[in-house]
mmCIF file of C-alpha atoms in Angstrom:
data_model
loop_
_atom_site.group_PDB
_atom_site.id
_atom_site.type_symbol
_atom_site.label_atom_id
_atom_site.label_comp_id
_atom_site.label_asym_id
_atom_site.label_seq_id
_atom_site.Cartn_x
_atom_site.Cartn_y
_atom_site.Cartn_z
ATOM 1 C CA MET L 129 56.001 -110.673 32.526
ATOM 2 C CA ILE L 130 57.005 -112.620 28.919
ATOM 3 C CA THR L 131 59.634 -110.253 28.949
ATOM 4 C CA LEU L 132 61.057 -110.553 32.279
ATOM 5 C CA LEU L 133 61.056 -114.437 31.955
ATOM 6 C CA LEU L 134 63.095 -113.885 28.554
ATOM 7 C CA ILE L 135 65.826 -112.276 30.152
ATOM 8 C CA PRO L 136 67.366 -115.559 31.939
ATOM 9 C CA LEU L 137 67.351 -117.458 28.992
ATOM 10 C CA LEU L 138 69.528 -114.453 27.223
ATOM 11 C CA LEU L 139 71.871 -114.540 29.741
ATOM 12 C CA PRO L 140 73.787 -117.663 29.767
ATOM 13 C CA TRP L 141 75.339 -116.436 26.458
ATOM 14 C CA ALA L 142 77.228 -113.968 28.701
ATOM 15 C CA LEU L 143 78.997 -116.520 30.827
ATOM 16 C CA PRO L 144 81.758 -118.126 28.293
ATOM 17 C CA PRO L 145 83.480 -114.863 28.263
ATOM 18 C CA LEU L 146 83.392 -114.064 31.675
ATOM 19 C CA ALA L 147 84.346 -118.090 32.204
ATOM 20 C CA ARG L 148 87.728 -117.557 30.696
ATOM 21 C CA ARG L 149 88.882 -114.158 31.821
ATOM 22 C CA THR L 150 87.952 -116.032 35.676
ATOM 23 C CA ALA L 151 90.157 -119.134 34.507
ATOM 24 C CA GLN L 152 92.941 -116.764 33.781
ATOM 25 C CA ARG L 153 92.780 -114.450 36.241
ATOM 26 C CA VAL L 154 91.694 -115.971 39.537
ATOM 27 C CA ARG L 155 92.995 -118.351 41.534
ATOM 28 C CA PRO L 156 91.635 -122.215 40.465
ATOM 29 C CA ASP L 157 89.806 -123.370 43.506
ATOM 30 C CA MET L 158 87.838 -120.052 44.001
ATOM 31 C CA ALA L 159 87.305 -120.082 40.422
ATOM 32 C CA LEU L 160 86.050 -123.378 40.364
ATOM 33 C CA CYS L 161 83.620 -122.717 42.643
ATOM 34 C CA VAL L 162 82.308 -119.596 41.669
ATOM 35 C CA MET L 163 82.236 -120.880 37.775
ATOM 36 C CA THR L 164 80.427 -123.942 38.316
ATOM 37 C CA GLY L 165 77.897 -122.419 40.917
ATOM 38 C CA ALA L 166 77.156 -119.801 38.059
ATOM 39 C CA ALA L 167 76.441 -122.394 35.438
ATOM 40 C CA ALA L 168 74.144 -124.606 37.785
ATOM 41 C CA ALA L 169 72.134 -121.126 38.931
ATOM 42 C CA LEU L 170 71.681 -119.923 35.106
ATOM 43 C CA ALA L 171 70.863 -123.835 34.001
ATOM 44 C CA LEU L 172 68.190 -124.108 36.733
ATOM 45 C CA GLY L 173 66.896 -120.592 35.690
ATOM 46 C CA VAL L 174 66.342 -121.547 32.378
ATOM 47 C CA VAL L 175 64.849 -124.492 33.098
ATOM 48 C CA SER L 176 62.731 -122.832 35.546
ATOM 49 C CA CYS L 177 62.018 -119.913 32.802
ATOM 50 C CA LEU L 178 60.931 -122.697 30.541
ATOM 51 C CA GLY L 179 58.324 -124.146 32.372
ATOM 52 C CA VAL L 180 56.910 -120.959 33.571
ATOM 53 C CA LEU L 181 56.370 -119.554 30.097
ATOM 54 C CA LEU L 182 54.611 -123.038 29.494
ATOM 55 C CA LEU L 183 52.228 -122.646 31.908
ATOM 56 C CA PRO L 184 49.723 -120.066 30.379
ATOM 57 C CA LEU L 185 49.474 -122.772 27.451
ATOM 58 C CA VAL L 186 48.793 -125.733 30.018
ATOM 59 C CA LEU L 187 46.206 -123.652 31.601
ATOM 60 C CA ARG L 188 44.460 -123.422 28.325
ATOM 61 C CA VAL L 189 43.891 -127.180 28.322
ATOM 62 C CA PRO L 190 39.847 -127.666 29.698
ATOM 63 C CA VAL L 191 40.651 -130.311 32.284
ATOM 64 C CA ILE L 192 44.036 -128.784 33.657
ATOM 65 C CA ALA L 193 41.949 -125.543 33.808
ATOM 66 C CA ALA L 194 39.084 -127.247 35.631
ATOM 67 C CA LEU L 195 41.643 -128.778 38.445
ATOM 68 C CA ALA L 196 43.321 -125.780 38.740
ATOM 69 C CA HIS L 197 39.832 -123.809 38.616
ATOM 70 C CA VAL L 198 40.626 -121.057 36.053
ATOM 71 C CA LEU L 199 37.801 -119.506 35.138
ATOM 72 C CA GLN L 200 39.430 -117.382 32.275
ATOM 73 C CA PRO L 201 42.709 -118.066 30.222
ATOM 74 C CA VAL L 202 45.676 -116.076 32.320
ATOM 75 C CA HIS L 203 46.750 -112.567 30.816
ATOM 76 C CA ALA L 204 50.132 -112.844 30.404
ATOM 77 C CA GLY L 205 50.556 -110.158 27.637
ATOM 78 C CA PRO L 206 49.394 -110.675 23.846
ATOM 79 C CA PRO L 207 47.466 -113.961 23.253
ATOM 80 C CA ALA L 208 49.326 -114.887 20.010
ATOM 81 C CA LEU L 209 52.737 -114.137 21.807
ATOM 82 C CA VAL L 210 51.734 -115.865 24.685
ATOM 83 C CA VAL L 211 51.001 -119.091 23.066
ATOM 84 C CA ALA L 212 53.725 -118.911 20.206
ATOM 85 C CA VAL L 213 56.312 -118.527 23.464
ATOM 86 C CA ALA L 214 54.959 -121.146 25.370
ATOM 87 C CA ALA L 215 54.558 -123.618 22.395
ATOM 88 C CA LEU L 216 58.666 -122.419 21.856
ATOM 89 C CA SER L 217 59.140 -123.109 25.423
ATOM 90 C CA ALA L 218 57.656 -126.432 25.301
ATOM 91 C CA GLY L 219 59.868 -127.672 22.901
ATOM 92 C CA ALA L 220 62.919 -126.696 24.300
ATOM 93 C CA LEU L 221 61.943 -128.047 27.177
ATOM 94 C CA ALA L 222 61.201 -131.544 25.626
ATOM 95 C CA VAL L 223 64.400 -131.421 23.967
ATOM 96 C CA THR L 224 66.331 -130.361 27.445
ATOM 97 C CA MET L 225 64.805 -133.007 28.957
ATOM 98 C CA GLY L 226 65.396 -135.433 26.593
ATOM 99 C CA VAL L 227 69.050 -134.644 25.959
ATOM 100 C CA GLY L 228 69.845 -134.628 29.394
ATOM 101 C CA VAL L 229 68.191 -138.016 30.113
ATOM 102 C CA ARG L 230 69.994 -139.787 27.236
ATOM 103 C CA GLY L 231 73.082 -138.082 28.501
ATOM 104 C CA ALA L 232 72.840 -139.096 31.841
ATOM 105 C CA ALA L 233 72.145 -142.796 31.163
ATOM 106 C CA VAL L 234 75.010 -142.612 28.963
ATOM 107 C CA GLU L 235 77.752 -141.205 31.708
ATOM 108 C CA VAL L 236 76.240 -143.722 34.376
ATOM 109 C CA THR L 237 76.787 -146.494 31.903
ATOM 110 C CA ARG L 238 80.472 -145.440 31.156
ATOM 111 C CA LEU L 239 81.094 -145.180 34.996
ATOM 112 C CA ARG L 240 79.892 -148.274 36.006
ATOM 113 C CA THR L 241 81.710 -149.742 33.005
ATOM 114 C CA ALA L 242 85.148 -148.050 33.944
ATOM 115 C CA ARG L 243 84.662 -149.515 37.943
ATOM 116 C CA LYS L 244 83.850 -152.907 36.765
ATOM 117 C CA LYS L 245 87.289 -152.866 34.586
ATOM 118 C CA ILE L 246 89.033 -151.629 37.733
ATOM 119 C CA ALA L 247 87.675 -153.630 40.086
ATOM 120 C CA HIS L 248 90.172 -156.416 39.982
ATOM 121 C CA LEU L 249 92.990 -154.861 38.967
ATOM 122 C CA PRO L 250 96.549 -154.821 41.046
ATOM 123 C CA GLY L 251 97.204 -151.595 42.849
ATOM 124 C CA ALA L 252 98.199 -149.996 46.569
ATOM 125 C CA GLY L 253 95.988 -148.182 48.378
ATOM 126 C CA ASP L 254 94.099 -146.250 46.269
ATOM 127 C CA MET L 255 96.012 -146.672 42.822
ATOM 128 C CA ARG L 256 95.406 -149.244 40.088
ATOM 129 C CA VAL L 257 97.645 -150.227 37.515
ATOM 130 C CA VAL L 258 95.986 -150.802 33.993
ATOM 131 C CA ASP L 259 98.265 -153.295 31.973
ATOM 132 C CA ASP L 260 98.495 -151.411 28.818
ATOM 133 C CA GLU L 261 101.499 -149.751 27.217
ATOM 134 C CA ARG L 262 99.253 -146.335 25.777
ATOM 135 C CA PRO L 263 99.931 -143.925 28.641
ATOM 136 C CA ASP L 264 97.315 -142.932 30.653
ATOM 137 C CA ALA L 265 95.682 -141.593 34.224
ATOM 138 C CA PHE L 266 92.665 -140.562 35.364
ATOM 139 C CA ALA L 267 90.845 -140.639 39.169
ATOM 140 C CA LEU L 268 87.632 -142.292 38.926
ATOM 141 C CA PRO L 269 84.829 -141.240 41.472
ATOM 142 C CA GLY L 270 83.786 -144.237 43.910
ATOM 143 C CA GLY L 271 79.836 -144.770 44.485
ATOM 144 C CA ILE L 272 78.238 -143.328 47.657
ATOM 145 C CA ARG L 273 79.548 -145.754 49.766
ATOM 146 C CA GLY L 274 83.233 -146.581 47.454
ATOM 147 C CA ALA L 275 86.465 -144.726 47.746
ATOM 148 C CA GLY L 276 87.542 -143.153 44.594
ATOM 149 C CA ARG L 277 90.535 -144.584 42.441
ATOM 150 C CA ILE L 278 93.841 -143.335 40.640
ATOM 151 C CA VAL L 279 93.485 -145.267 37.696
ATOM 152 C CA VAL L 280 96.987 -145.246 35.821
ATOM 153 C CA THR L 281 98.443 -147.655 32.600
ATOM 154 C CA GLU L 282 101.837 -149.457 32.680
ATOM 155 C CA GLY L 283 102.627 -147.320 29.928
ATOM 156 C CA MET L 284 102.275 -143.912 31.602
ATOM 157 C CA LEU L 285 104.438 -145.151 34.672
ATOM 158 C CA GLN L 286 107.355 -145.954 32.337
ATOM 159 C CA ALA L 287 107.178 -143.071 30.492
ATOM 160 C CA LEU L 288 107.766 -140.692 33.991
ATOM 161 C CA GLN L 289 110.371 -140.442 36.234
ATOM 162 C CA PRO L 290 110.039 -141.090 39.945
ATOM 163 C CA GLY L 291 109.409 -137.487 40.862
ATOM 164 C CA GLU L 292 106.939 -136.984 38.031
ATOM 165 C CA ARG L 293 104.833 -139.809 38.979
ATOM 166 C CA GLU L 294 104.746 -138.675 42.441
ATOM 167 C CA VAL L 295 103.553 -135.459 40.903
ATOM 168 C CA LEU L 296 101.475 -137.460 38.427
ATOM 169 C CA ILE L 297 99.799 -139.090 41.494
ATOM 170 C CA GLY L 298 99.131 -136.276 43.488
ATOM 171 C CA HIS L 299 97.498 -134.594 40.645
ATOM 172 C CA GLU L 300 94.800 -137.400 40.772
ATOM 173 C CA ARG L 301 94.316 -137.900 44.394
ATOM 174 C CA ALA L 302 93.451 -133.885 44.714
ATOM 175 C CA HIS L 303 91.161 -134.312 42.188
ATOM 176 C CA LEU L 304 89.645 -137.030 44.370
ATOM 177 C CA ALA L 305 90.293 -135.580 47.502
ATOM 178 C CA ALA L 306 88.445 -131.762 46.518
ATOM 179 C CA ARG L 307 85.738 -134.038 44.943
ATOM 180 C CA HIS L 308 86.337 -132.350 41.342
ATOM 181 C CA HIS L 309 83.955 -134.825 40.133
ATOM 182 C CA LEU L 310 81.067 -133.312 41.601
ATOM 183 C CA PHE L 311 81.976 -129.946 40.195
ATOM 184 C CA LEU L 312 82.086 -132.016 36.175
ATOM 185 C CA ALA L 313 79.077 -133.306 36.601
ATOM 186 C CA VAL L 314 77.261 -130.128 37.565
ATOM 187 C CA ALA L 315 78.849 -128.508 34.807
ATOM 188 C CA GLN L 316 77.690 -131.223 32.181
ATOM 189 C CA LEU L 317 74.229 -131.313 33.699
ATOM 190 C CA ALA L 318 74.456 -127.214 32.961
ATOM 191 C CA GLY L 319 75.262 -127.703 29.650
ATOM 192 C CA TRP L 320 72.555 -130.140 28.814
ATOM 193 C CA CYS L 321 70.211 -127.135 29.869
ATOM 194 C CA HIS L 322 71.544 -124.430 27.599
ATOM 195 C CA PRO L 323 73.806 -123.938 24.516
ATOM 196 C CA ALA L 324 76.009 -121.189 25.920
ATOM 197 C CA LEU L 325 76.849 -122.782 28.797
ATOM 198 C CA SER L 326 77.753 -126.253 27.489
ATOM 199 C CA ALA L 327 80.590 -123.869 26.161
ATOM 200 C CA VAL L 328 81.400 -123.088 29.988
ATOM 201 C CA ILE L 329 82.525 -126.787 30.021
ATOM 202 C CA PRO L 330 85.932 -126.740 29.085
ATOM 203 C CA HIS L 331 86.897 -123.373 31.342
ATOM 204 C CA ILE L 332 85.729 -125.746 34.443
ATOM 205 C CA SER L 333 87.522 -128.810 33.579
ATOM 206 C CA PHE L 334 90.046 -126.358 32.711
ATOM 207 C CA VAL L 335 90.407 -124.477 36.106
ATOM 208 C CA ALA L 336 89.797 -128.060 38.128
ATOM 209 C CA GLU L 337 93.323 -129.344 36.725
ATOM 210 C CA ARG L 338 94.818 -126.585 37.680
ATOM 211 C CA ALA L 339 93.244 -126.525 41.238
ATOM 212 C CA ALA L 340 94.678 -130.118 41.167
ATOM 213 C CA ASP L 341 98.303 -129.156 39.451
ATOM 214 C CA GLU L 342 98.688 -126.787 42.356
ATOM 215 C CA ALA L 343 97.834 -128.951 45.134
ATOM 216 C CA ALA L 344 100.345 -131.638 43.500
ATOM 217 C CA ALA L 345 102.775 -128.789 43.224
ATOM 218 C CA ARG L 346 102.337 -127.664 47.188
ATOM 219 C CA VAL L 347 102.624 -131.430 47.978
ATOM 220 C CA CYS L 348 106.058 -132.183 46.099
ATOM 221 C CA GLY L 349 107.397 -128.802 46.935
ATOM 222 C CA ASP L 350 109.156 -128.309 43.632
ATOM 223 C CA ARG L 351 106.414 -125.858 40.565
ATOM 224 C CA ARG L 352 109.362 -127.119 38.053
ATOM 225 C CA LEU L 353 109.046 -131.090 38.620
ATOM 226 C CA ALA L 354 105.388 -130.482 38.653
ATOM 227 C CA ALA L 355 105.483 -128.405 35.611
ATOM 228 C CA ARG L 356 108.211 -130.843 33.922
ATOM 229 C CA ALA L 357 105.165 -134.034 35.036
ATOM 230 C CA VAL L 358 102.520 -132.324 33.411
ATOM 231 C CA GLY L 359 104.196 -131.795 30.348
ATOM 232 C CA ARG L 360 106.033 -134.939 30.293
ATOM 233 C CA ALA L 361 102.552 -137.091 31.245
ATOM 234 C CA ALA L 362 100.786 -134.992 28.291
ATOM 235 C CA LEU L 363 103.292 -135.488 25.817
ATOM 236 C CA ALA L 364 103.238 -139.331 26.453
ATOM 237 C CA ALA L 365 99.745 -139.450 26.536
ATOM 238 C CA THR L 366 99.525 -137.584 22.416
ATOM 239 C CA HIS L 367 98.841 -141.163 20.622
ATOM 240 C CA ARG L 368 96.843 -142.983 24.097
ATOM 241 C CA ARG L 369 93.443 -144.478 22.914
ATOM 242 C CA ASN L 370 90.422 -142.293 22.444
ATOM 243 C CA ARG L 371 89.371 -141.799 26.423
ATOM 244 C CA GLY L 372 85.632 -140.980 24.870
ATOM 245 C CA ALA L 373 84.382 -144.138 26.386
ATOM 246 C CA LEU L 374 85.209 -142.807 30.103
ATOM 247 C CA PRO L 375 82.728 -140.777 32.020
ATOM 248 C CA VAL L 376 83.237 -137.195 32.243
ATOM 249 C CA VAL L 377 83.739 -136.915 35.704
ATOM 250 C CA ALA L 378 86.968 -139.139 35.416
ATOM 251 C CA ALA L 379 89.099 -136.139 35.645
ATOM 252 C CA GLY L 380 92.824 -136.636 33.679
ATOM 253 C CA GLY L 381 96.066 -135.505 34.510
ATOM 254 C CA THR L 382 96.764 -134.958 30.575
ATOM 255 C CA THR L 383 93.822 -133.142 29.392
ATOM 256 C CA GLY L 384 92.908 -129.548 28.894
ATOM 257 C CA PRO L 385 95.342 -127.042 27.156
ATOM 258 C CA VAL L 386 98.624 -128.476 28.871
ATOM 259 C CA PRO L 387 100.894 -125.409 27.623
ATOM 260 C CA ALA L 388 98.902 -123.171 29.545
ATOM 261 C CA ARG L 389 98.828 -125.245 32.678
ATOM 262 C CA VAL L 390 102.901 -125.718 32.379
ATOM 263 C CA LYS L 391 103.255 -121.870 32.318
ATOM 264 C CA ALA L 392 101.169 -121.344 35.020
ATOM 265 C CA LEU L 393 103.199 -123.591 37.102
ATOM 266 C CA LEU L 394 106.602 -122.014 36.277
ATOM 267 C CA ALA L 395 104.933 -118.732 37.355
ATOM 268 C CA LYS L 396 105.086 -117.740 40.696
ATOM 269 C CA PRO L 397 101.802 -119.438 43.112
ATOM 270 C CA PRO L 398 98.391 -117.907 42.321
ATOM 271 C CA VAL L 399 97.015 -115.755 44.780
ATOM 272 C CA ARG L 400 93.692 -115.190 46.166
ATOM 273 C CA ARG L 401 92.094 -112.260 44.578
ATOM 274 C CA THR L 402 88.561 -111.581 43.463
ATOM 275 C CA ALA L 403 88.873 -110.199 39.757
ATOM 276 C CA PRO L 404 86.350 -107.891 38.020
ATOM 277 C CA ALA L 405 85.062 -110.691 35.936
ATOM 278 C CA LEU L 406 84.270 -112.975 38.907
ATOM 279 C CA MET L 407 82.345 -110.351 40.149
ATOM 280 C CA ALA L 408 80.273 -109.789 36.990
ATOM 281 C CA MET L 409 79.520 -113.672 37.107
ATOM 282 C CA VAL L 410 77.618 -113.073 40.361
ATOM 283 C CA LEU L 411 75.761 -110.102 39.118
ATOM 284 C CA LEU L 412 74.747 -112.448 36.162
ATOM 285 C CA CYS L 413 73.178 -114.912 38.347
ATOM 286 C CA ALA L 414 71.637 -111.975 40.387
ATOM 287 C CA VAL L 415 70.107 -110.165 37.150
ATOM 288 C CA ALA L 416 68.802 -113.580 35.885
ATOM 289 C CA GLY L 417 67.077 -114.819 39.159
ATOM 290 C CA ALA L 418 65.714 -111.529 39.723
ATOM 291 C CA SER L 419 64.042 -111.482 36.553
ATOM 292 C CA SER L 420 63.235 -115.106 36.930
ATOM 293 C CA LEU L 421 61.439 -114.468 40.482
ATOM 294 C CA THR L 422 59.713 -111.020 39.218
ATOM 295 C CA GLY L 423 58.202 -112.815 36.055
ATOM 296 C CA ALA L 424 56.826 -115.856 38.143
ATOM 297 C CA ALA L 425 55.335 -113.469 40.725
ATOM 298 C CA TRP L 426 53.451 -111.930 37.805
ATOM 299 C CA LEU L 427 52.433 -114.761 35.916
ATOM 300 C CA HIS L 428 50.930 -115.872 39.992
ATOM 301 C CA HIS L 429 49.062 -112.786 40.096
ATOM 302 C CA GLY L 430 47.763 -113.593 36.709
ATOM 303 C CA VAL L 431 46.427 -117.132 37.715
ATOM 304 C CA GLU L 432 44.994 -116.000 40.746
ATOM 305 C CA VAL L 433 43.323 -113.090 38.869
ATOM 306 C CA ALA L 434 42.003 -116.326 36.303
ATOM 307 C CA GLN L 435 40.755 -117.999 38.870
ATOM 308 C CA GLY L 436 38.290 -115.024 40.346
ATOM 309 C CA GLU L 437 40.238 -114.390 43.236
ATOM 310 C CA LEU L 438 41.941 -110.940 42.760
ATOM 311 C CA PRO L 439 40.255 -108.210 40.590
ATOM 312 C CA PRO L 440 41.963 -107.807 37.039
ATOM 313 C CA ASN L 441 44.027 -104.790 38.841
ATOM 314 C CA GLY L 442 44.038 -106.091 42.227
#
């Protein structure tokens, strides 16, 4: 049982290389959905397995054992190994929860602060213009009832030609329309659950930018113009202020590996296809899920035996 529950803790290390290959070979919108889903599934498996591995040690506490009607220790493997693994799981789970709670609090604060700063800015429709000579642009998601906003500085508008401005605005509008902030939020949550999953965040961010690039290119009807707008905006924003104060969900058109984005826009439009890396990613999640469920089933059986409801070999 212990071995089965350790497998989902190791499988996330296989996701970053698969995500990199998927980002390169699969259409961005499809890659974004699959990569984010895989990261979320593996993160859920990690947290679930840590909790299940902790259960045999928790059931040794007299008060909890009495409440659970446990008559004897749960047999989940060699006692020394079970206690050691449970103790490590308790530490890992505590660290994960601490990092997640602190990180979420910081992101919520940053999001609220950013919304307050643009609340009274001039603009038209869903766009707000910041009186700042330093070029920058990003899509700020709205609340449950509020609509998102496109935030552009005066410096960015001055750095681009009219057609390029339309591409940039179309790019940011695509982020809001496709709700890319939700994918970025899920990726960040997964990254807080496991160090290997944090390495997937840049790949998810990249395919989100690529998906917005493709949407903007379709709207303007000129892939070369879209590529020029992305390159010029990124070049102009090279000396912008640090965007660290912005929330992770505020997707920016000048982020990510810009040369790769420009190269992709200058190539033919991507086609919908299923790469082996994408299928391997789905298989990875399936193996993690099967291991978690099987290990949890064995542990449940052990608890029933400890409660006297089943014979040891029942």
